[in-house]
mmCIF file of C-alpha atoms and ligand atoms in Angstrom:
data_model
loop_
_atom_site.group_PDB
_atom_site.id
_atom_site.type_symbol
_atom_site.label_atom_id
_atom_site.label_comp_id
_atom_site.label_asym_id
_atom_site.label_seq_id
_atom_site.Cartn_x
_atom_site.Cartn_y
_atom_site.Cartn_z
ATOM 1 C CA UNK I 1 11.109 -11.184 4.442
ATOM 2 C CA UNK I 2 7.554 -11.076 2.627
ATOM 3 C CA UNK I 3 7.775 -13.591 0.021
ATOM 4 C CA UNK I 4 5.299 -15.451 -2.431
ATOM 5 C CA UNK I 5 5.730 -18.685 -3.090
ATOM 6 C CA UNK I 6 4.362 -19.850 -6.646
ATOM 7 C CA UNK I 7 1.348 -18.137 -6.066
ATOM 8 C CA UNK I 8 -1.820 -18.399 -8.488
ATOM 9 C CA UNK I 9 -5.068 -16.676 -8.456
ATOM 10 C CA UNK I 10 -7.803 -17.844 -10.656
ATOM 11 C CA UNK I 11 -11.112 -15.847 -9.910
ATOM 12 C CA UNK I 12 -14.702 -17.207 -9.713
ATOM 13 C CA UNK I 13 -15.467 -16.174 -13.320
ATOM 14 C CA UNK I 14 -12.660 -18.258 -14.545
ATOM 15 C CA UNK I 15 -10.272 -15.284 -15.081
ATOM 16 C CA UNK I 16 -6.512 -16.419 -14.557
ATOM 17 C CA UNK I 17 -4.997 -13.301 -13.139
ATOM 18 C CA UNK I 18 -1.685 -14.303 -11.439
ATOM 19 C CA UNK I 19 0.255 -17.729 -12.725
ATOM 20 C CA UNK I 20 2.405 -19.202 -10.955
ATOM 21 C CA UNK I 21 4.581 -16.258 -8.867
ATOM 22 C CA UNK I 22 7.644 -16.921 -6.580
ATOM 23 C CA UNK I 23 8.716 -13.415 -5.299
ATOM 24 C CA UNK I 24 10.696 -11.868 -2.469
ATOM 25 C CA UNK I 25 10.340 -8.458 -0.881
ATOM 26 C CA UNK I 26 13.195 -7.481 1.006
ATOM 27 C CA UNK I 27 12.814 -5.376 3.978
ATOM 28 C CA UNK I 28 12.458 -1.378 4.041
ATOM 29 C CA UNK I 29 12.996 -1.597 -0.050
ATOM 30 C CA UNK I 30 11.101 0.254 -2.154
ATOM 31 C CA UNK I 31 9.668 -2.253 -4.995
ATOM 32 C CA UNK I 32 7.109 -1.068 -7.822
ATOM 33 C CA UNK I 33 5.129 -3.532 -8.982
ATOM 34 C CA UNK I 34 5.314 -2.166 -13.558
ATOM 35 C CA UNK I 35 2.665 -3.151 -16.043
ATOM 36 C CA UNK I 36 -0.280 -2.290 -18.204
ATOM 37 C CA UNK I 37 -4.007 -2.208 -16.698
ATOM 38 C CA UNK I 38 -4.979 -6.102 -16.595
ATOM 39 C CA UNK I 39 -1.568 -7.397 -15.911
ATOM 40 C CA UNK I 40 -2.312 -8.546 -12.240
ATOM 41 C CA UNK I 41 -0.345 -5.996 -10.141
ATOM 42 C CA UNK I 42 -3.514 -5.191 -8.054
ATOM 43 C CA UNK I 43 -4.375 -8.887 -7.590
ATOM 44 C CA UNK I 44 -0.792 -9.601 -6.360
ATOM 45 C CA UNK I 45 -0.705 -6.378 -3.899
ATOM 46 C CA UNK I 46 -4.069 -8.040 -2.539
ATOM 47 C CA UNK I 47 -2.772 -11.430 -2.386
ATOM 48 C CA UNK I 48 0.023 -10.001 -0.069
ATOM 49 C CA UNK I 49 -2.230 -9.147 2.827
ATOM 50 C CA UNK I 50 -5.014 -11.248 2.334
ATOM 51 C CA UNK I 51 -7.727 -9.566 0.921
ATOM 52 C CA UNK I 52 -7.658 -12.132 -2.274
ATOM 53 C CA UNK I 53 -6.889 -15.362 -0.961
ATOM 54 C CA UNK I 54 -4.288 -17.687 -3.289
ATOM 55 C CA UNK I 55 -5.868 -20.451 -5.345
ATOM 56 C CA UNK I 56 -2.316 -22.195 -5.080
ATOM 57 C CA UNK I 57 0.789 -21.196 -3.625
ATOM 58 C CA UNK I 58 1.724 -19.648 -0.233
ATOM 59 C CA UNK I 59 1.718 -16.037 0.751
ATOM 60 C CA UNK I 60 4.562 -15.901 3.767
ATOM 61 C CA UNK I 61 6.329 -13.885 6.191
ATOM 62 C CA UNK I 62 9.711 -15.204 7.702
ATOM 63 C CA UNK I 63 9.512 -16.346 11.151
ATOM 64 C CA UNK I 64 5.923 -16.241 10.871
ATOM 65 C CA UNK I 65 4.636 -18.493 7.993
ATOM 66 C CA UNK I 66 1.630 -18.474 5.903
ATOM 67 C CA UNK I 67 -0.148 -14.966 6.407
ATOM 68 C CA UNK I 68 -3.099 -17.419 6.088
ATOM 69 C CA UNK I 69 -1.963 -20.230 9.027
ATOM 70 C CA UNK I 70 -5.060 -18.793 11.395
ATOM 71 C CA UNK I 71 -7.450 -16.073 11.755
ATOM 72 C CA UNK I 72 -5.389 -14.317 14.317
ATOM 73 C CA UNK I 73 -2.556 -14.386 12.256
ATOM 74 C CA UNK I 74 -4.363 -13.097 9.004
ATOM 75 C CA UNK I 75 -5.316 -10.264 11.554
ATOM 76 C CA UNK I 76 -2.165 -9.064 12.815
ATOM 77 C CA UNK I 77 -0.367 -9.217 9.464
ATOM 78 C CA UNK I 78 -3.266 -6.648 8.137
ATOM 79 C CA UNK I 79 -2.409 -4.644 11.070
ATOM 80 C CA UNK I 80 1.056 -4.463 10.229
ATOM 81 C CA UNK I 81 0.064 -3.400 6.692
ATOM 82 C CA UNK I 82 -1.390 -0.283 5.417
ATOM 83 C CA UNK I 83 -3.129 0.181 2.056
ATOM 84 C CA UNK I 84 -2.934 2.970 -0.084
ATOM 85 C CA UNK I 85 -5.966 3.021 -3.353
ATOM 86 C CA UNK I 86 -5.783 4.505 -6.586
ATOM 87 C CA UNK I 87 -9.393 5.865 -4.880
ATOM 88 C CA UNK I 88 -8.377 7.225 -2.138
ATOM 89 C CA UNK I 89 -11.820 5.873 -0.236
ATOM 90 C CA UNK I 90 -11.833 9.440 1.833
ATOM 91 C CA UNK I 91 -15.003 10.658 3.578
ATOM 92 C CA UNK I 92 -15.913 13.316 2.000
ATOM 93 C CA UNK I 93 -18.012 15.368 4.640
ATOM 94 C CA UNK I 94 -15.187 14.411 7.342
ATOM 95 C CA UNK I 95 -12.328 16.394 8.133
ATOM 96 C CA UNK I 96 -8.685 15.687 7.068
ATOM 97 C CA UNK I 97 -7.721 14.427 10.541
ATOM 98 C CA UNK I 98 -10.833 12.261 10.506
ATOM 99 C CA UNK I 99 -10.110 10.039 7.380
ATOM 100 C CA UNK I 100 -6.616 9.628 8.693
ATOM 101 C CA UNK I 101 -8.397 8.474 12.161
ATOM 102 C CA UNK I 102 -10.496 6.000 10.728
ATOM 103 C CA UNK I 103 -7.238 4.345 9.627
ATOM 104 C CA UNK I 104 -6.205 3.627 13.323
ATOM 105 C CA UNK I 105 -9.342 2.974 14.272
ATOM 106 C CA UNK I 106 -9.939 0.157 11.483
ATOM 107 C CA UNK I 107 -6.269 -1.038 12.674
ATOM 108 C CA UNK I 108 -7.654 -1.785 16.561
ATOM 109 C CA UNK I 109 -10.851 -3.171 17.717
ATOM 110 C CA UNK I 110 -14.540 -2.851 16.738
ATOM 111 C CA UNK I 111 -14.606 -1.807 20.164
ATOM 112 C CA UNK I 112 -12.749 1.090 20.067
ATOM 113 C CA UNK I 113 -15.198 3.056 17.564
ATOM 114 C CA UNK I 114 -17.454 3.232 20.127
ATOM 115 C CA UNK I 115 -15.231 4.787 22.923
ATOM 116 C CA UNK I 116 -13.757 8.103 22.939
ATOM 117 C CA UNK I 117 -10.304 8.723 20.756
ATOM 118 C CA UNK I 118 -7.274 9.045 23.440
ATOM 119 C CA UNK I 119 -6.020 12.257 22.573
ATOM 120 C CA UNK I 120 -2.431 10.192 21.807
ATOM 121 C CA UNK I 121 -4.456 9.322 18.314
ATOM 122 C CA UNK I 122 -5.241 12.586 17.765
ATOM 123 C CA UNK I 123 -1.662 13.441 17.941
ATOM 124 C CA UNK I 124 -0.578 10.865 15.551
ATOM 125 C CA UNK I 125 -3.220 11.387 12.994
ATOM 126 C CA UNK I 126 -2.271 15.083 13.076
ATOM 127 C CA UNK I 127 1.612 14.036 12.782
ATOM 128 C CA UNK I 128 0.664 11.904 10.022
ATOM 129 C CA UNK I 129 -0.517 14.591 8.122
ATOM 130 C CA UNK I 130 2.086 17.115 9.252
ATOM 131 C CA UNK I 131 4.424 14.419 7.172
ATOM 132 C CA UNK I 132 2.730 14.975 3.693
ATOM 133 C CA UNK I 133 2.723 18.821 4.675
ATOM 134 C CA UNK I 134 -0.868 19.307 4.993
ATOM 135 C CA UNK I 135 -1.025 20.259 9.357
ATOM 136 C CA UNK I 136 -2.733 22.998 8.130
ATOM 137 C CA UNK I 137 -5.813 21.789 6.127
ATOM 138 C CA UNK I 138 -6.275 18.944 9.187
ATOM 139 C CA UNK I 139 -9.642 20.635 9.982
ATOM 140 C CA UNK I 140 -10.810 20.813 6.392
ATOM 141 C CA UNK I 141 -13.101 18.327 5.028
ATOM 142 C CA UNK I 142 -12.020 16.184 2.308
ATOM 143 C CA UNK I 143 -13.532 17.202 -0.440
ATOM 144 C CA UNK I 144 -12.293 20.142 -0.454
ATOM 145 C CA UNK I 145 -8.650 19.316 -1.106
ATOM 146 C CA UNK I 146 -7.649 18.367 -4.284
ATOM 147 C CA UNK I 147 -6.547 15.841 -5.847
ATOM 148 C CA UNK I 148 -2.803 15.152 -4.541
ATOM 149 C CA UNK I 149 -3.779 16.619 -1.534
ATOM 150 C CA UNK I 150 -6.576 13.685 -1.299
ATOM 151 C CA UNK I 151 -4.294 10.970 -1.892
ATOM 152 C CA UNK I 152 -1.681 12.595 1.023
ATOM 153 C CA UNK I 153 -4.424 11.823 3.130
ATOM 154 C CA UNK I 154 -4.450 8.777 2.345
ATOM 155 C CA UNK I 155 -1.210 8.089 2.685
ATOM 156 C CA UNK I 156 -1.073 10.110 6.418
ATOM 157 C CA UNK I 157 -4.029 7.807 6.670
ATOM 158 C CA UNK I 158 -2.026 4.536 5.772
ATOM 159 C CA UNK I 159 1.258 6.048 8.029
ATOM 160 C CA UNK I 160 -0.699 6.530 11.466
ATOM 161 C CA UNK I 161 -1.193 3.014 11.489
ATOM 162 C CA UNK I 162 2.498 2.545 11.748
ATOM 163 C CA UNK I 163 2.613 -0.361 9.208
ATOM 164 C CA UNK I 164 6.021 -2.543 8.830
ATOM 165 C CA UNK I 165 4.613 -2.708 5.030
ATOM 166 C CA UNK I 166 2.754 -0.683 2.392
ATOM 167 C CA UNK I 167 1.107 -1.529 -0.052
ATOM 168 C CA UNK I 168 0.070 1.105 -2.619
ATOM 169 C CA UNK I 169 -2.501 -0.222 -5.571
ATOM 170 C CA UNK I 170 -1.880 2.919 -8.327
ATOM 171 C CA UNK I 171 -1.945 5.694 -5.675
ATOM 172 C CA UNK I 172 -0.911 8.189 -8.376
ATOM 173 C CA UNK I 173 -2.902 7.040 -11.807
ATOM 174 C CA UNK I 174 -5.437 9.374 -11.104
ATOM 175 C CA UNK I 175 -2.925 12.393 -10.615
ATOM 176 C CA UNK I 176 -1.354 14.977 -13.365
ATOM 177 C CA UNK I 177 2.814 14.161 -13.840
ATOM 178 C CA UNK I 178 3.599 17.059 -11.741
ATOM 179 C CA UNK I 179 1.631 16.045 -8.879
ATOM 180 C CA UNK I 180 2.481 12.438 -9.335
ATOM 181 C CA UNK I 181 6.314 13.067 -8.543
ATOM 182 C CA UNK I 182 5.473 15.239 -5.633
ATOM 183 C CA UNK I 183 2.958 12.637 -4.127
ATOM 184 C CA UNK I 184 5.543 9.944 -4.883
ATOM 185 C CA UNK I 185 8.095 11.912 -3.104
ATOM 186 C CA UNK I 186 6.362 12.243 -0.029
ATOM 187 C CA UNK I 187 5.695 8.178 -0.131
ATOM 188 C CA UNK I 188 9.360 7.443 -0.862
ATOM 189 C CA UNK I 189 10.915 10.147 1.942
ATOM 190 C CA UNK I 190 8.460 8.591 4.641
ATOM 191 C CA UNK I 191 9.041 4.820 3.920
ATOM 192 C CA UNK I 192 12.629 5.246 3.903
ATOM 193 C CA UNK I 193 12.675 7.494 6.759
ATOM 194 C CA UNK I 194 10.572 4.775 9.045
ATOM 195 C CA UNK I 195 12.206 1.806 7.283
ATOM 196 C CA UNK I 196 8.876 0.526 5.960
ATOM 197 C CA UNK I 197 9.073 -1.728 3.154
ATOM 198 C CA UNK I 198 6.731 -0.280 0.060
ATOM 199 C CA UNK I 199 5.278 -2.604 -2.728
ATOM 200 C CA UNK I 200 3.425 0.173 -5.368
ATOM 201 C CA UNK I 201 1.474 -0.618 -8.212
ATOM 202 C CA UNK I 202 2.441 2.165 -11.167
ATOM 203 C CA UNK I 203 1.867 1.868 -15.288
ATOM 204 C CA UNK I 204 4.428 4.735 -15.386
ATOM 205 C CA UNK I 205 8.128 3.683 -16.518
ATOM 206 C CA UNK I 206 9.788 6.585 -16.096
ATOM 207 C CA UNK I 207 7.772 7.345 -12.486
ATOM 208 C CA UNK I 208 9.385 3.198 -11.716
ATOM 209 C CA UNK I 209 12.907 4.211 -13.011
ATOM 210 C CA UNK I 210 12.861 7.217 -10.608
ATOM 211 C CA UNK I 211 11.637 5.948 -7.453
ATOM 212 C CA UNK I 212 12.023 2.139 -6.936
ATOM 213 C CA UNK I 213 14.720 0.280 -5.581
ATOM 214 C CA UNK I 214 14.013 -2.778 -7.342
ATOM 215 C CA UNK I 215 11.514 -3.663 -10.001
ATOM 216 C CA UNK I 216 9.091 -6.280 -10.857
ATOM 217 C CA UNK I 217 7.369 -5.934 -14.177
ATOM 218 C CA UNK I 218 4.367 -7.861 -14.697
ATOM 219 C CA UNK I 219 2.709 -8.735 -18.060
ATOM 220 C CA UNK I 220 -0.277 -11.143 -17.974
ATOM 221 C CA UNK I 221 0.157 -12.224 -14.827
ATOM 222 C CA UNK I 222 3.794 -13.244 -15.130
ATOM 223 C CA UNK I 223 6.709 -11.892 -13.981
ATOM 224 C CA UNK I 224 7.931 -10.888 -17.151
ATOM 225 C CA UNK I 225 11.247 -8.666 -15.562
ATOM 226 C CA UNK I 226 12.768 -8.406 -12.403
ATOM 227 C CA UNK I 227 15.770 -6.024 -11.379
ATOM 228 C CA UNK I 228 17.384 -2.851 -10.663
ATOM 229 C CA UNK I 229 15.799 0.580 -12.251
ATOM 230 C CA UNK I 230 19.112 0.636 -14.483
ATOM 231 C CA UNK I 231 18.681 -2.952 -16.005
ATOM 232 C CA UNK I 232 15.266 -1.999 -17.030
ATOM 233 C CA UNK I 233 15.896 -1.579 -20.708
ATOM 234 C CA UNK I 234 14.256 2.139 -22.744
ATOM 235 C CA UNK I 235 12.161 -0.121 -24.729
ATOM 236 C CA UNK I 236 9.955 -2.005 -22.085
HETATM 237 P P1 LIG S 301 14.988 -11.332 10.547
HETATM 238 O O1 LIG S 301 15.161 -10.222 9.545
HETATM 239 O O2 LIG S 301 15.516 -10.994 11.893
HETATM 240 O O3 LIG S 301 15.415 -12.664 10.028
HETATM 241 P P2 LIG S 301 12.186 -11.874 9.972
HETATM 242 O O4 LIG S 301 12.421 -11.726 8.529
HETATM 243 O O5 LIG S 301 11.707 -13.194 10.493
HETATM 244 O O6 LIG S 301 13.454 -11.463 10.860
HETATM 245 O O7 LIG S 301 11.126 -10.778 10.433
HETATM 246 C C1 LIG S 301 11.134 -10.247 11.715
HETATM 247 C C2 LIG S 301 10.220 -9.046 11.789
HETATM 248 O O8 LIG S 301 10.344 -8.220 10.626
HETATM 249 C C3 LIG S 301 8.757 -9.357 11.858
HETATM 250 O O9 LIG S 301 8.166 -8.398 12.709
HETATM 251 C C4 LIG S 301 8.276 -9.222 10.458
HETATM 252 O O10 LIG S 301 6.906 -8.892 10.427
HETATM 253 C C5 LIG S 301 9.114 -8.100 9.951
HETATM 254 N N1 LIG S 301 9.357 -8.223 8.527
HETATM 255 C C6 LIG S 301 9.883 -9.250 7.871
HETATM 256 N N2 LIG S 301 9.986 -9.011 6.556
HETATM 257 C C7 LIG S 301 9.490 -7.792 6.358
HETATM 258 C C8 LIG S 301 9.311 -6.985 5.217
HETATM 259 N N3 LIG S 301 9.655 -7.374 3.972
HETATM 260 N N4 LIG S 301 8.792 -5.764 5.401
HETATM 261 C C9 LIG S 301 8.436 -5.339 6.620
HETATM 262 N N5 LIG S 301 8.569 -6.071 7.742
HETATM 263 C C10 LIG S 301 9.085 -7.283 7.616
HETATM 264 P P1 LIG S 302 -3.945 -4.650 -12.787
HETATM 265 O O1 LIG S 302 -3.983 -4.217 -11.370
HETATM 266 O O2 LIG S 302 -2.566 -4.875 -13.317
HETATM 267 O O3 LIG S 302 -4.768 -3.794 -13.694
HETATM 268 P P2 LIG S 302 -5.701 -6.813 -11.938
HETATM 269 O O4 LIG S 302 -5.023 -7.635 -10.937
HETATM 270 O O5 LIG S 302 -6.706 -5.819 -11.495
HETATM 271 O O6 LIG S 302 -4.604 -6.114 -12.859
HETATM 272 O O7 LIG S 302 -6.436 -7.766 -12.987
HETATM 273 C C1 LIG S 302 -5.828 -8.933 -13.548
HETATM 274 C C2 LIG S 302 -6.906 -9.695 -14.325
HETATM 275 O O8 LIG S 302 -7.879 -10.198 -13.410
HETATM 276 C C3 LIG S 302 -7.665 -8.843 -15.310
HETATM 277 O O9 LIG S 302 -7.985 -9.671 -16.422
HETATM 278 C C4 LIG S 302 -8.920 -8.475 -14.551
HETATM 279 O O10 LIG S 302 -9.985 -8.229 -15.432
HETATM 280 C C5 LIG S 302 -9.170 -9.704 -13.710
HETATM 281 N N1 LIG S 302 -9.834 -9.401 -12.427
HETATM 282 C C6 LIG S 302 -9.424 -8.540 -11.483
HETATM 283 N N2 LIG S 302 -10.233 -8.558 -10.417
HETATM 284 C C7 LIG S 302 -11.189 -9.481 -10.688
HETATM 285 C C8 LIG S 302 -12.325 -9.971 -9.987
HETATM 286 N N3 LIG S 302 -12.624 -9.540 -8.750
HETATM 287 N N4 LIG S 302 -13.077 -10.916 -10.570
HETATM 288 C C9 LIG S 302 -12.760 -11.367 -11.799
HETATM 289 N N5 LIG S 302 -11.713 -10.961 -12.517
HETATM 290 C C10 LIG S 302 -10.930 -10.022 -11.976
#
C-alpha cells in the first residue's frame, strides 16, 4: 500500500496547501483525487512521488518505508511511478514514438541517452502507443496530433515505463467532454488491465462518478469526502 501519513505542505511563500492528510491507496484501484482549482490535489499527487517534499508527515510505501528514507530509495520509487500532466510536456518537433521514448529513457540512467536505443525500447514505446490506438501516427511529430491524441501520448509515454503507480495531475482539463471520456477510457482499460494503481486529479464530478473506484474529495487542502462513487452525494 501507498499511504500518507498526516502529511502537510506549507510552501516557501507561506501558502498552506495540504493540512494535515492521512490517506491510503490501495493497490491496482482506481482513485480520483475531486476538487476545485486551489484545493491541493496537484500538491498531494506530487507529494506522492517526491517531487514536493512534506513539511510534516510521512509519504510511505509498505514494506518499503518513507519514499524519502535515502536517495536511492527516492529513485526507485520515481521509477516505479509514471506521471501524466494536464500539459502533456510533448516535444513538439519529435515524433510520437520519440516523446514516448524519452519516458524510458528518463526512467534509466543518464547514461543511457547517450548510447544507442536497444531495439526492445523501440518495441515497447511502439506497444505503448498501439494501447491508446495511435500505432499508426508513431512516426508523426507531435504537434501535429491533436489534442486527445497529445495527451495519449502521454499516457503511452507514462505506460512504457511500466510503472506499479500513476499518477495523473488533470490529464483531461484541457480536453472537450467527448474527448475527455474517450481519453479517460483508455487510462482506466490500461491500468486495470496491468493492475497499476491510478491516483488522477479531475474538477469533473460526473467524469469522478464514472470512472473511479474510490474517491477522495479535497477542499482547501482537506479531505473534505472520502468513499465510493455512489456515496458521493448530487450536490457536492
Ligand atoms: P503486500 O501486498 O504483499 O503486503 P506491499 O504492500 O509491501 O506487499 O508491496 C509489495 C510490492 O507492491 C512492492 O513492489 C510495492 O512497490 C508494490 N505496491 C505496494 N502498494 C502499491 C500500490 N498502492 N500501488 C502499486 N504498487 C504497490
Ligand atoms: P490544485 O491542484 O487542486 O489546483 P494545488 O495543489 O496546485 O491545487 O494548489 C494548492 C494551493 O497551493 C493553492 O493555493 C496554490 O496557489 C498553492 N501553490 C501551489 N503550488 C505552489 C507553489 N509552488 N508555491 C506556492 N504556492 C503554491
Amino acid at each position: 500500500m501507498l499511504s500518507l501519513r498526516n502529511v502537510t505542505v506549507t510552501y516557501p511563500n507561506g501558502v498552506v496547501a495540504l493540512r494535515p492528510t492521512t490517506a491510503v491507496f490501495e493497490r491496482g484501484k482506481f482513485i480520483v483525487l475531486l476538487g476545485t482549482s486551489g484545493a491541493g490535489k496537484s500538491t498531494l499527487l506530487r507529494s506522492l512521488n517526491g517531487l514536493v517534499r512534506p513539511t510534516s508527515g510521512e509519504v510511505c510505501v509498505e514494506g518499503r518505508g518513507s519514499i524519502f528514507s535515502s536517495r536511492a530509495h527516492l529513485r526507485a520509487h520515481r521509477r516505479r511511478t509514471g506521471m501524466v500532466f494536464q500539459q502533456h510536456h510533448l516535444i513538439g518537433r519529435l515524433s510520437a514514438l520519440d516523446n514516448v521514448l524519452t519516458g524510458r529513457l528518463a526512467a534509466h540512467s543518464v547514461l543511457r541517452s547517450i548510447l544507442p536505443l536497444p531495439r526492445a525500447d523501440r518495441l515497447l514505446a511502439l506497444e505503448a502507443l498501439d494501447r491508446v490506438g495511435l500505432a499508426d501516427r508513431a512516426l508523426d511529430r507531435a504537434d501535429q496530433l491533436s489534442g486527445g491524441q497529445q495527451q495519449r501520448v502521454g499516457i503511452a509515454r507514462a505506460m512504457a515505463q511500466k510503472p506499479e503507480i500513476v499518477l495523473a495531475d488533470e490529464p483531461v482539463a484541457s480536453l472537450d467532454p467527448a474527448t475527455s471520456v474517450k481519453v479517460l477510457e483508455d487510462l482506466h482499460r490500461i491500468c486495470r488491465e496491468d493492475g497499476i494503481t491510478a491516483i488522477v486529479s479531475l474538477h469533473q464530478v460526473d467524469l469522478a462518478r464514472q470512472f473511479a473506484d474510490h474517491i477522495i474529495g479535497l477542499a482547501q487542502g482537506r479531505i473534505a469526502f472520502e468513499g465510493a462513487p455512489d456515496q458521493l452525494g448530487s450536490a457536492t
